[in-house]
Amino acid sequence: METKDLIQKSIDTVRILAADAVQKANSGHPGTPMALAPLGQILWSEVMRYNPKNPHWPNRDRFVLSAGHACMLQYAFLHLTGYEISLDDIKNFRQLHSITPGHPEYGLTPGIEVTTGPLGQGFANGVGMAVAQQYMAARYNQPDFEIFDYKIYAICSDGDMMEGVTAEAASLAGHLGLGNMIYFYDNNHITIEGDTDLAFDEDVSKRFEAYGWHVQNIADINDLEALREAINNAEKETERPSLINVRSVIGYGSPNKHNTAAAHGSPLGGDEVRLVKENFGFDPDKCFKIPTEVAEFYHEAGENSARHEASWNELYNNYKKRHPELAKEYEDITGGKLPAEWQKKLPVFEAGEKMATRKASGKTLNAIAEFLPQLIGGSADLAPSTDTHLNDFKSFSSKNPDGRNFHFGIREHAMGAVLNGMALSNYLIPYGATFLIFSDYMRPPLRLASVMNIRPIMVFTHDSIGLGEDGTTHQPIEQLIGLRTVPGMTVIRPADANETAQAWRVAIEHAAGPVCIVLTRQEIPVIDQEKFTKAAELEKGAYILSEAEGEPEIILIASGSEVQLILEAQETLKEENINARVVSMPSWNLFDNQPAKYQQKIFPKNLRKRLAVEAGSPVGWMKYTTDDGDVIGIEKFGESAPAEELFAEYGFTVENIVSRARDLLEKN
């Protein structure tokens, strides 16, 4: 068979595989994989560097399917090029416990670099991946040793281009001159409701040119030579990210449903699939048929690509001999090994002073940054307010790719998604900061970080009505409980400066899943660690900060700035001959992961008089206070006023805590 004919047959095989899999599942998106098969063929057989037998090879090119609904395209090429995805896995598309779910899932399917599906997220994740590559290259590459030079390839849909997070991330990528990004815009003009002109008629190419991208346009995705030329041009462009705007026809090959919304999110139907096969010269009575010559073609493509790793391994072995210290640092970091004495650099704050926990966080970051080169991050234009600037390091930019201070701009949504991409490097421990109230802008990437079990660190400051005069719009009420309900997310609200330092220790040592450190704007007292239990106990999520002098009659529980209030309330209750145990509970998530014996030690079953105090929604606290307990929380929005007045107005006073404790004890 002529090479040209074999390539076309290979492309058509992928189209039919996608149609068959969606039809068998009786759900899914067949049209986009059918349209994109020519691009996939070029990427997997000619362009990208990867090793199917080692999907985690460090210098592999990254592929991001931002249009995650088109995942059958990716599954087909992963299977055909030799990843551990069998034909049976393809047949089990979208079925229970399958490794071929309805959208790509990182950690589940070999070769999937990132979980995508919520449109725009993959686009922004790729920006983070590109940042990670540039930072690692700046730190480790040496003359004659280009250890990290991988590129990020992504496919984006019309829907991706409509999402706001794409605009945020594209603007940032252009500003940073991320020339290691090559993105393809699948311009097929179709969404679920119909033609995109129902809601979308902008010139995407001109928009991306305005963002500072290198832009090319291809009139027909089936023009393989045009695709090759455009990719070659993009690979030569090293100072700007590249967008290749490719016109495609959704459902290509389907006689009755091509170029219609009917090919987007539903099976084509058995009769139409038969027509597709006939159209491409395949036997309409055979399903999941991969011609021998096509299987051999893609198997060879996978084996050829794997040779890139063999060459890289040789290069890296020579690099280790020439630059052993850098190699050891890199291997330690990617192996999860932290410097032996880094914890000794954590600051210890003296009792008697007052300090906002955001300030303590900044001091902690600057104390440890020198010893943790993988720690890189910044804020959404709020570094002076969130105290996240690393004083001894430069800002990341196209001129300074080794910079460790990252300026996300006022782009919270993109910040979260870019952090996820950075975390997926298996090298960086990225952090990002904003006010707690703006965590709402970041819900999709925060949730996806938990889904992927990756560990970006979020710093959320201005954590309560304690921020004062900025008022209702900036005072978080429901945000804490919202974050706590996300499976796999660790939320830590430290009680003082020393708990804050320990929160950073826990976040950096955390094995998997995102961590949110929630901090005050207002100054609060540093708790005396000689008099009370040391803050290192924070790692357990909840601990007895101050025990009652006699048998405890009630447990006072709080997080964050309210811990100081319950300590003072304990003293007042003692004067009334009431014995109260004080529990600092900075993290529900960490506490819930402790052994049952420890949990019983903190909250004995027979000690059910419990009062929780937190300047946020009381929802969820009943799990720890029991039906015999109570919660002092906030169930309405805040107001604009000085913090001290607001705390008094909302009942966060020693007097109110003591009164509510008495009420609990008087109940039968």
mmCIF file of C-alpha atoms in Angstrom, residues 465-466 468 472 475 477 565 613-616 632-657 660:
data_model
loop_
_atom_site.group_PDB
_atom_site.id
_atom_site.type_symbol
_atom_site.label_atom_id
_atom_site.label_comp_id
_atom_site.label_asym_id
_atom_site.label_seq_id
_atom_site.Cartn_x
_atom_site.Cartn_y
_atom_site.Cartn_z
ATOM 1 C CA ILE A 465 -15.372 39.575 58.858
ATOM 2 C CA GLY A 466 -12.103 40.491 60.569
ATOM 3 C CA GLY A 468 -13.334 44.974 58.441
ATOM 4 C CA THR A 472 -20.014 42.548 52.654
ATOM 5 C CA GLN A 475 -16.022 39.197 53.885
ATOM 6 C CA ILE A 477 -18.940 33.510 55.177
ATOM 7 C CA LEU A 565 -11.172 33.875 72.296
ATOM 8 C CA VAL A 613 -16.558 29.009 67.572
ATOM 9 C CA GLU A 614 -15.694 30.107 64.042
ATOM 10 C CA ALA A 615 -16.236 33.338 62.115
ATOM 11 C CA GLY A 616 -17.930 31.631 59.190
ATOM 12 C CA ILE A 632 -21.199 30.228 67.323
ATOM 13 C CA GLY A 633 -20.953 31.064 63.644
ATOM 14 C CA ILE A 634 -22.311 33.456 61.035
ATOM 15 C CA GLU A 635 -25.436 32.819 58.990
ATOM 16 C CA LYS A 636 -25.755 36.151 57.196
ATOM 17 C CA PHE A 637 -23.445 38.415 55.231
ATOM 18 C CA GLY A 638 -21.064 40.865 56.876
ATOM 19 C CA GLU A 639 -21.016 44.631 57.105
ATOM 20 C CA SER A 640 -18.564 47.453 56.590
ATOM 21 C CA ALA A 641 -17.059 48.469 59.914
ATOM 22 C CA PRO A 642 -13.868 48.149 61.961
ATOM 23 C CA ALA A 643 -13.052 44.524 62.771
ATOM 24 C CA GLU A 644 -13.409 44.886 66.532
ATOM 25 C CA GLU A 645 -16.921 46.283 66.185
ATOM 26 C CA LEU A 646 -17.933 43.538 63.769
ATOM 27 C CA PHE A 647 -16.689 40.727 66.012
ATOM 28 C CA ALA A 648 -18.662 42.194 68.896
ATOM 29 C CA GLU A 649 -21.760 42.669 66.748
ATOM 30 C CA TYR A 650 -21.637 39.070 65.528
ATOM 31 C CA GLY A 651 -21.103 37.540 68.958
ATOM 32 C CA PHE A 652 -17.402 36.750 68.804
ATOM 33 C CA THR A 653 -16.604 37.907 72.304
ATOM 34 C CA VAL A 654 -15.395 36.143 75.429
ATOM 35 C CA GLU A 655 -18.598 37.166 77.182
ATOM 36 C CA ASN A 656 -20.836 35.559 74.569
ATOM 37 C CA ILE A 657 -18.770 32.367 74.476
ATOM 38 C CA ARG A 660 -23.311 30.068 75.496
#
